[in-house]
PDB file of C-alpha atoms in Angstrom:
ATOM      1  CA  MET A   5     -48.037 140.859 126.188  1.00  0.00           C
ATOM      2  CA  SER A   6     -49.526 142.386 129.316  1.00  0.00           C
ATOM      3  CA  LEU A   7     -47.344 144.928 131.043  1.00  0.00           C
ATOM      4  CA  HIS A   8     -49.230 144.665 134.327  1.00  0.00           C
ATOM      5  CA  ILE A   9     -47.486 142.601 136.976  1.00  0.00           C
ATOM      6  CA  GLY A  10     -49.840 142.429 139.949  1.00  0.00           C
ATOM      7  CA  THR A  11     -50.381 145.974 141.222  1.00  0.00           C
ATOM      8  CA  PHE A  12     -47.104 147.061 139.656  1.00  0.00           C
ATOM      9  CA  ASN A  13     -47.560 149.120 136.495  1.00  0.00           C
ATOM     10  CA  MET A  14     -44.666 148.423 134.169  1.00  0.00           C
ATOM     11  CA  LYS A  15     -45.534 151.278 131.770  1.00  0.00           C
ATOM     12  CA  LYS A  16     -45.500 153.807 134.605  1.00  0.00           C
ATOM     13  CA  PHE A  17     -42.246 152.373 135.903  1.00  0.00           C
ATOM     14  CA  ILE A  18     -40.526 152.650 132.520  1.00  0.00           C
ATOM     15  CA  PHE A  19     -41.802 156.177 132.009  1.00  0.00           C
ATOM     16  CA  THR A  20     -40.628 157.258 135.473  1.00  0.00           C
ATOM     17  CA  SER A  21     -37.210 155.656 134.910  1.00  0.00           C
ATOM     18  CA  LEU A  22     -36.794 157.475 131.604  1.00  0.00           C
ATOM     19  CA  VAL A  23     -37.848 160.845 133.044  1.00  0.00           C
ATOM     20  CA  ALA A  24     -35.570 160.345 136.056  1.00  0.00           C
ATOM     21  CA  SER A  25     -32.568 159.462 133.914  1.00  0.00           C
ATOM     22  CA  PHE A  26     -33.264 162.440 131.644  1.00  0.00           C
ATOM     23  CA  LEU A  27     -33.390 164.759 134.659  1.00  0.00           C
ATOM     24  CA  VAL A  28     -30.188 163.303 136.077  1.00  0.00           C
ATOM     25  CA  LEU A  29     -28.427 163.868 132.763  1.00  0.00           C
ATOM     26  CA  ASN A  30     -29.708 167.444 132.408  1.00  0.00           C
ATOM     27  CA  ASN A  31     -29.643 168.579 136.016  1.00  0.00           C
ATOM     28  CA  ALA A  32     -27.281 171.541 135.585  1.00  0.00           C
ATOM     29  CA  SER A  33     -28.988 174.920 135.711  1.00  0.00           C
ATOM     30  CA  ALA A  34     -27.614 178.320 134.781  1.00  0.00           C
ATOM     31  CA  VAL A  35     -26.551 180.748 137.484  1.00  0.00           C
ATOM     32  CA  GLU A  36     -29.380 183.226 137.904  1.00  0.00           C
ATOM     33  CA  GLN A  37     -29.861 186.669 139.392  1.00  0.00           C
ATOM     34  CA  GLY A  38     -29.721 186.660 143.200  1.00  0.00           C
ATOM     35  CA  GLU A  39     -27.654 183.472 143.407  1.00  0.00           C
ATOM     36  CA  LYS A  40     -24.192 183.204 144.907  1.00  0.00           C
ATOM     37  CA  ALA A  41     -21.542 183.684 142.233  1.00  0.00           C
ATOM     38  CA  PRO A  42     -19.393 180.552 141.833  1.00  0.00           C
ATOM     39  CA  LEU A  43     -15.797 181.363 142.749  1.00  0.00           C
ATOM     40  CA  PHE A  44     -13.027 180.683 140.261  1.00  0.00           C
ATOM     41  CA  GLN A  45      -9.426 181.305 139.407  1.00  0.00           C
ATOM     42  CA  ALA A  46      -8.179 181.751 135.863  1.00  0.00           C
ATOM     43  CA  ARG A  47      -4.767 182.290 134.375  1.00  0.00           C
ATOM     44  CA  THR A  48      -4.108 185.279 132.098  1.00  0.00           C
ATOM     45  CA  SER A  49      -1.814 185.358 129.057  1.00  0.00           C
ATOM     46  CA  THR A  50       0.917 186.934 131.193  1.00  0.00           C
ATOM     47  CA  GLY A  51       0.668 184.117 133.727  1.00  0.00           C
ATOM     48  CA  LYS A  52      -1.147 186.155 136.375  1.00  0.00           C
ATOM     49  CA  ILE A  53      -4.051 184.640 138.282  1.00  0.00           C
ATOM     50  CA  VAL A  54      -7.481 186.274 138.085  1.00  0.00           C
ATOM     51  CA  ASP A  55      -9.205 185.438 141.341  1.00  0.00           C
ATOM     52  CA  LEU A  56     -12.866 186.239 141.951  1.00  0.00           C
ATOM     53  CA  GLN A  57     -12.419 185.756 145.699  1.00  0.00           C
ATOM     54  CA  ARG A  58      -9.805 188.546 145.800  1.00  0.00           C
ATOM     55  CA  ASN A  59     -12.192 191.018 144.143  1.00  0.00           C
ATOM     56  CA  LYS A  60     -15.229 189.892 146.099  1.00  0.00           C
ATOM     57  CA  SER A  61     -15.910 193.269 147.748  1.00  0.00           C
ATOM     58  CA  LYS A  62     -15.981 195.129 144.410  1.00  0.00           C
ATOM     59  CA  VAL A  63     -18.620 195.393 141.727  1.00  0.00           C
ATOM     60  CA  ILE A  64     -17.430 192.895 139.128  1.00  0.00           C
ATOM     61  CA  LEU A  65     -18.524 192.322 135.562  1.00  0.00           C
ATOM     62  CA  ILE A  66     -17.649 188.856 134.317  1.00  0.00           C
ATOM     63  CA  ASP A  67     -17.860 188.418 130.580  1.00  0.00           C
ATOM     64  CA  PHE A  68     -17.575 185.089 128.774  1.00  0.00           C
ATOM     65  CA  TRP A  69     -16.389 185.439 125.192  1.00  0.00           C
ATOM     66  CA  ALA A  70     -14.746 183.595 122.326  1.00  0.00           C
ATOM     67  CA  SER A  71     -12.933 184.722 119.193  1.00  0.00           C
ATOM     68  CA  TRP A  72     -15.408 182.774 117.014  1.00  0.00           C
ATOM     69  CA  CYS A  73     -18.425 184.556 118.540  1.00  0.00           C
ATOM     70  CA  ALA A  74     -19.330 187.626 116.463  1.00  0.00           C
ATOM     71  CA  PRO A  75     -21.264 189.559 119.164  1.00  0.00           C
ATOM     72  CA  CYS A  76     -18.411 188.918 121.621  1.00  0.00           C
ATOM     73  CA  ARG A  77     -15.953 190.556 119.227  1.00  0.00           C
ATOM     74  CA  LYS A  78     -18.104 193.680 119.277  1.00  0.00           C
ATOM     75  CA  THR A  79     -18.296 193.676 123.065  1.00  0.00           C
ATOM     76  CA  LEU A  80     -14.567 193.538 123.813  1.00  0.00           C
ATOM     77  CA  PRO A  81     -13.653 197.057 122.568  1.00  0.00           C
ATOM     78  CA  TRP A  82     -16.703 198.460 124.343  1.00  0.00           C
ATOM     79  CA  LEU A  83     -15.518 196.859 127.592  1.00  0.00           C
ATOM     80  CA  ASN A  84     -12.337 198.941 127.244  1.00  0.00           C
ATOM     81  CA  GLU A  85     -14.491 202.074 127.209  1.00  0.00           C
ATOM     82  CA  LEU A  86     -16.435 200.812 130.190  1.00  0.00           C
ATOM     83  CA  HIS A  87     -13.207 200.162 132.063  1.00  0.00           C
ATOM     84  CA  LYS A  88     -11.948 203.674 131.262  1.00  0.00           C
ATOM     85  CA  ASN A  89     -15.176 205.253 132.526  1.00  0.00           C
ATOM     86  CA  LEU A  90     -15.977 203.145 135.558  1.00  0.00           C
ATOM     87  CA  HIS A  91     -12.822 201.481 136.884  1.00  0.00           C
ATOM     88  CA  THR A  92     -12.012 204.466 139.083  1.00  0.00           C
ATOM     89  CA  LYS A  93     -15.553 204.327 140.455  1.00  0.00           C
ATOM     90  CA  GLY A  94     -15.010 200.738 141.609  1.00  0.00           C
ATOM     91  CA  LEU A  95     -15.857 198.502 138.666  1.00  0.00           C
ATOM     92  CA  GLU A  96     -13.663 195.498 138.011  1.00  0.00           C
ATOM     93  CA  ILE A  97     -14.021 193.784 134.635  1.00  0.00           C
ATOM     94  CA  ILE A  98     -12.951 190.178 134.277  1.00  0.00           C
ATOM     95  CA  THR A  99     -13.353 188.597 130.868  1.00  0.00           C
ATOM     96  CA  LEU A 100     -12.935 184.893 130.261  1.00  0.00           C
ATOM     97  CA  SER A 101     -12.082 183.463 126.887  1.00  0.00           C
ATOM     98  CA  VAL A 102     -13.551 180.036 126.228  1.00  0.00           C
ATOM     99  CA  ASP A 103     -11.491 179.515 123.070  1.00  0.00           C
ATOM    100  CA  ARG A 104     -10.012 176.023 122.950  1.00  0.00           C
ATOM    101  CA  GLU A 105      -6.994 177.436 121.127  1.00  0.00           C
ATOM    102  CA  LYS A 106      -5.414 180.145 123.228  1.00  0.00           C
ATOM    103  CA  LYS A 107      -3.685 181.650 120.195  1.00  0.00           C
ATOM    104  CA  ASP A 108      -7.069 182.419 118.572  1.00  0.00           C
ATOM    105  CA  ALA A 109      -8.035 184.533 121.563  1.00  0.00           C
ATOM    106  CA  GLU A 110      -4.621 186.170 121.782  1.00  0.00           C
ATOM    107  CA  LYS A 111      -4.755 187.109 118.097  1.00  0.00           C
ATOM    108  CA  LEU A 112      -8.010 188.983 118.691  1.00  0.00           C
ATOM    109  CA  LEU A 113      -6.661 190.583 121.865  1.00  0.00           C
ATOM    110  CA  GLU A 114      -3.725 192.017 119.904  1.00  0.00           C
ATOM    111  CA  ASN A 115      -6.204 194.353 118.186  1.00  0.00           C
ATOM    112  CA  VAL A 116      -8.423 194.997 121.198  1.00  0.00           C
ATOM    113  CA  LYS A 117      -5.585 195.744 123.636  1.00  0.00           C
ATOM    114  CA  PRO A 118      -7.726 195.112 126.734  1.00  0.00           C
ATOM    115  CA  LEU A 119      -7.339 197.309 129.776  1.00  0.00           C
ATOM    116  CA  TYR A 120      -9.226 194.773 131.902  1.00  0.00           C
ATOM    117  CA  SER A 121      -8.286 191.299 133.126  1.00  0.00           C
ATOM    118  CA  VAL A 122      -8.507 188.509 130.572  1.00  0.00           C
ATOM    119  CA  GLY A 123      -8.487 184.945 131.835  1.00  0.00           C
ATOM    120  CA  PHE A 124      -8.476 181.747 129.811  1.00  0.00           C
ATOM    121  CA  ASP A 125     -10.992 178.994 130.316  1.00  0.00           C
ATOM    122  CA  GLN A 126      -9.908 176.670 127.516  1.00  0.00           C
ATOM    123  CA  ASP A 127     -11.549 173.537 128.876  1.00  0.00           C
ATOM    124  CA  GLY A 128     -14.753 175.397 129.812  1.00  0.00           C
ATOM    125  CA  THR A 129     -14.492 174.657 133.537  1.00  0.00           C
ATOM    126  CA  ILE A 130     -15.650 178.109 134.618  1.00  0.00           C
ATOM    127  CA  ALA A 131     -18.264 178.284 131.845  1.00  0.00           C
ATOM    128  CA  SER A 132     -19.620 174.977 133.204  1.00  0.00           C
ATOM    129  CA  LEU A 133     -19.684 176.394 136.731  1.00  0.00           C
ATOM    130  CA  TYR A 134     -21.899 179.240 135.541  1.00  0.00           C
ATOM    131  CA  ASN A 135     -23.535 176.977 132.956  1.00  0.00           C
ATOM    132  CA  ILE A 136     -23.811 179.893 130.570  1.00  0.00           C
ATOM    133  CA  PRO A 137     -26.881 179.486 128.315  1.00  0.00           C
ATOM    134  CA  SER A 138     -25.519 181.456 125.353  1.00  0.00           C
ATOM    135  CA  MET A 139     -22.581 183.426 124.026  1.00  0.00           C
ATOM    136  CA  PRO A 140     -21.832 186.131 125.019  1.00  0.00           C
ATOM    137  CA  SER A 141     -22.955 186.043 128.630  1.00  0.00           C
ATOM    138  CA  SER A 142     -22.121 188.557 131.323  1.00  0.00           C
ATOM    139  CA  TYR A 143     -22.682 188.514 135.054  1.00  0.00           C
ATOM    140  CA  LEU A 144     -22.693 191.559 137.289  1.00  0.00           C
ATOM    141  CA  ILE A 145     -21.537 190.569 140.761  1.00  0.00           C
ATOM    142  CA  LYS A 146     -21.579 192.511 144.000  1.00  0.00           C
ATOM    143  CA  ASP A 147     -20.638 191.157 147.433  1.00  0.00           C
ATOM    144  CA  GLY A 148     -20.328 187.679 145.962  1.00  0.00           C
ATOM    145  CA  LYS A 149     -23.892 187.697 144.629  1.00  0.00           C
ATOM    146  CA  VAL A 150     -25.097 187.828 141.045  1.00  0.00           C
ATOM    147  CA  ILE A 151     -26.921 191.151 140.649  1.00  0.00           C
ATOM    148  CA  SER A 152     -27.719 190.944 136.939  1.00  0.00           C
ATOM    149  CA  VAL A 153     -27.253 188.522 134.078  1.00  0.00           C
ATOM    150  CA  PHE A 154     -26.933 189.628 130.457  1.00  0.00           C
ATOM    151  CA  HIS A 155     -27.264 187.272 127.492  1.00  0.00           C
ATOM    152  CA  ASN A 156     -27.434 187.690 123.707  1.00  0.00           C
ATOM    153  CA  PHE A 157     -26.457 191.341 123.551  1.00  0.00           C
ATOM    154  CA  GLY A 158     -28.828 193.106 121.175  1.00  0.00           C
ATOM    155  CA  ASP A 159     -29.071 196.696 120.042  1.00  0.00           C
ATOM    156  CA  GLY A 160     -28.515 199.189 122.818  1.00  0.00           C
ATOM    157  CA  PHE A 161     -27.089 196.613 125.226  1.00  0.00           C
ATOM    158  CA  GLU A 162     -24.241 198.994 126.133  1.00  0.00           C
ATOM    159  CA  LYS A 163     -26.603 201.533 127.638  1.00  0.00           C
ATOM    160  CA  LYS A 164     -28.594 198.899 129.511  1.00  0.00           C
ATOM    161  CA  ILE A 165     -25.518 197.287 131.067  1.00  0.00           C
ATOM    162  CA  GLU A 166     -23.867 200.618 131.886  1.00  0.00           C
ATOM    163  CA  GLU A 167     -27.012 201.873 133.611  1.00  0.00           C
ATOM    164  CA  THR A 168     -27.240 198.706 135.713  1.00  0.00           C
ATOM    165  CA  ILE A 169     -23.563 198.968 136.695  1.00  0.00           C
ATOM    166  CA  LEU A 170     -23.879 202.651 137.606  1.00  0.00           C
ATOM    167  CA  LYS A 171     -26.901 201.866 139.737  1.00  0.00           C
ATOM    168  CA  GLU A 172     -24.924 199.261 141.649  1.00  0.00           C
ATOM    169  CA  LEU A 173     -21.843 201.465 142.001  1.00  0.00           C
ATOM    170  CA  ASN A 174     -23.928 204.295 143.426  1.00  0.00           C
ATOM    171  CA  SER A 175     -25.951 202.161 145.825  1.00  0.00           C
TER     172      SER A 175
ATOM    173  CA  MET B  13     -39.601 138.685 137.900  1.00  0.00           C
ATOM    174  CA  LYS B  14     -38.190 141.419 140.128  1.00  0.00           C
ATOM    175  CA  ALA B  15     -34.700 140.741 138.793  1.00  0.00           C
ATOM    176  CA  LYS B  16     -36.044 141.060 135.234  1.00  0.00           C
ATOM    177  CA  ILE B  17     -37.601 144.451 136.041  1.00  0.00           C
ATOM    178  CA  ILE B  18     -34.364 145.694 137.590  1.00  0.00           C
ATOM    179  CA  LEU B  19     -32.341 144.439 134.620  1.00  0.00           C
ATOM    180  CA  PHE B  20     -34.794 146.054 132.225  1.00  0.00           C
ATOM    181  CA  SER B  21     -34.695 149.426 133.993  1.00  0.00           C
ATOM    182  CA  ILE B  22     -30.882 149.347 134.177  1.00  0.00           C
ATOM    183  CA  THR B  23     -30.784 148.632 130.447  1.00  0.00           C
ATOM    184  CA  MET B  24     -33.177 151.511 129.723  1.00  0.00           C
ATOM    185  CA  ILE B  25     -31.151 153.948 131.821  1.00  0.00           C
ATOM    186  CA  ALA B  26     -27.937 152.731 130.187  1.00  0.00           C
ATOM    187  CA  ILE B  27     -29.447 153.274 126.726  1.00  0.00           C
ATOM    188  CA  CYS B  28     -30.370 156.845 127.695  1.00  0.00           C
ATOM    189  CA  SER B  29     -27.016 157.523 129.335  1.00  0.00           C
ATOM    190  CA  PHE B  30     -24.724 156.083 126.689  1.00  0.00           C
ATOM    191  CA  SER B  31     -26.586 157.219 123.595  1.00  0.00           C
ATOM    192  CA  GLY B  32     -24.797 159.208 120.926  1.00  0.00           C
ATOM    193  CA  CYS B  33     -26.866 162.286 121.732  1.00  0.00           C
ATOM    194  CA  THR B  34     -25.094 164.846 123.844  1.00  0.00           C
ATOM    195  CA  LYS B  35     -25.770 168.447 124.654  1.00  0.00           C
ATOM    196  CA  VAL B  36     -23.333 170.804 122.945  1.00  0.00           C
ATOM    197  CA  THR B  37     -22.918 173.694 125.332  1.00  0.00           C
ATOM    198  CA  PRO B  38     -22.636 177.262 123.992  1.00  0.00           C
ATOM    199  CA  TRP B  39     -18.937 177.474 124.838  1.00  0.00           C
ATOM    200  CA  GLN B  40     -18.228 174.325 122.815  1.00  0.00           C
ATOM    201  CA  LYS B  41     -19.640 175.667 119.564  1.00  0.00           C
ATOM    202  CA  GLY B  42     -16.329 177.004 118.261  1.00  0.00           C
ATOM    203  CA  ASN B  43     -16.037 174.220 115.690  1.00  0.00           C
ATOM    204  CA  LEU B  44     -19.479 175.039 114.294  1.00  0.00           C
ATOM    205  CA  ALA B  45     -18.356 178.635 113.733  1.00  0.00           C
ATOM    206  CA  LYS B  46     -15.436 177.619 111.531  1.00  0.00           C
ATOM    207  CA  PRO B  47     -15.740 178.720 107.859  1.00  0.00           C
ATOM    208  CA  HIS B  48     -15.678 175.179 106.489  1.00  0.00           C
ATOM    209  CA  MET B  49     -18.727 174.333 108.606  1.00  0.00           C
ATOM    210  CA  ALA B  50     -20.836 176.981 106.861  1.00  0.00           C
ATOM    211  CA  PHE B  51     -23.467 175.893 104.332  1.00  0.00           C
ATOM    212  CA  ASP B  52     -22.000 178.422 101.948  1.00  0.00           C
ATOM    213  CA  PRO B  53     -18.345 178.883 102.920  1.00  0.00           C
ATOM    214  CA  ASP B  54     -17.402 180.994  99.895  1.00  0.00           C
ATOM    215  CA  PRO B  55     -20.182 183.363  98.728  1.00  0.00           C
ATOM    216  CA  LEU B  56     -18.025 184.767  95.913  1.00  0.00           C
ATOM    217  CA  ASP B  57     -17.357 181.307  94.509  1.00  0.00           C
ATOM    218  CA  ARG B  58     -21.055 180.443  94.740  1.00  0.00           C
ATOM    219  CA  LYS B  59     -21.977 183.624  92.809  1.00  0.00           C
ATOM    220  CA  PHE B  60     -19.410 182.805  90.131  1.00  0.00           C
ATOM    221  CA  THR B  61     -20.665 179.220  89.746  1.00  0.00           C
ATOM    222  CA  GLN B  62     -24.240 180.491  89.642  1.00  0.00           C
ATOM    223  CA  HIS B  63     -23.314 182.964  86.908  1.00  0.00           C
ATOM    224  CA  ILE B  64     -21.844 180.130  84.772  1.00  0.00           C
ATOM    225  CA  TYR B  65     -24.968 178.052  85.382  1.00  0.00           C
ATOM    226  CA  ASP B  66     -27.256 180.970  84.457  1.00  0.00           C
ATOM    227  CA  SER B  67     -25.287 181.569  81.209  1.00  0.00           C
ATOM    228  CA  LYS B  68     -25.375 177.913  80.230  1.00  0.00           C
ATOM    229  CA  GLU B  69     -29.059 177.502  80.932  1.00  0.00           C
ATOM    230  CA  GLY B  70     -30.118 180.905  79.687  1.00  0.00           C
ATOM    231  CA  VAL B  71     -32.155 181.444  82.827  1.00  0.00           C
ATOM    232  CA  SER B  72     -31.479 182.947  86.158  1.00  0.00           C
ATOM    233  CA  GLY B  73     -32.998 183.067  89.589  1.00  0.00           C
ATOM    234  CA  GLY B  74     -34.631 180.429  91.660  1.00  0.00           C
ATOM    235  CA  ALA B  75     -31.390 179.377  93.244  1.00  0.00           C
ATOM    236  CA  SER B  76     -32.328 180.703  96.645  1.00  0.00           C
ATOM    237  CA  LEU B  77     -35.391 181.256  98.727  1.00  0.00           C
ATOM    238  CA  ALA B  78     -36.545 184.377 100.435  1.00  0.00           C
ATOM    239  CA  GLY B  79     -37.554 184.135 104.036  1.00  0.00           C
ATOM    240  CA  SER B  80     -36.384 184.582 107.542  1.00  0.00           C
ATOM    241  CA  GLY B  81     -35.199 181.023 108.001  1.00  0.00           C
ATOM    242  CA  CYS B  82     -37.442 180.556 110.982  1.00  0.00           C
ATOM    243  CA  GLY B  83     -39.747 178.270 109.029  1.00  0.00           C
ATOM    244  CA  CYS B  84     -42.717 180.484 109.766  1.00  0.00           C
ATOM    245  CA  ASN B  85     -43.192 181.979 106.272  1.00  0.00           C
TER     246      ASN B  85
END
């Protein structure tokens, strides 16, 4: 069967349709450095509202975590240390749990005893806004803009993140 | 003919859109991290079973492969 209909190329048309539909289905892109940070509100375990808009003028570290994510579990206690060292200098830490079951996150938090704000994003709405590419993912935000993005924390990530934050706090 | 082309392209797009394949985002991978989703959920039990097997057969080893798991070795 010939796929040529006059000057119209059926093969090309099918290929273009498939590529277009693929692009439409996968159009979301992750929030990158230099982009405007998507605003959000999240509820904490105590019922408080964590609002990014309210902290817009500060240097903010947003961390997405989950109780089932091993590297995230390592990060949470370290964030307490970071809060102790840099909160007075102007750093605000907002962590967002993406656990579907809130009790899983709360169980972990009982041991961590966070000094920073912990919001819950059970349905992944905020994670979708940022379209985080991996777990854990952290975003350093200043004046509503994403200054740095950190993914897949490897060895020595603490030093790297702390240095970047200090640089922003001192600038 | 034009109607056929339109119908065909709509069908193709529908097939792509409503297929069973969906992207599992990183924040939705909690179920995959559950112990019962692991290939080897109980390492102690596996070792015990392997020990029984080794005793019965009078041989040991060869139950696992060395490598990084990246498929490059």
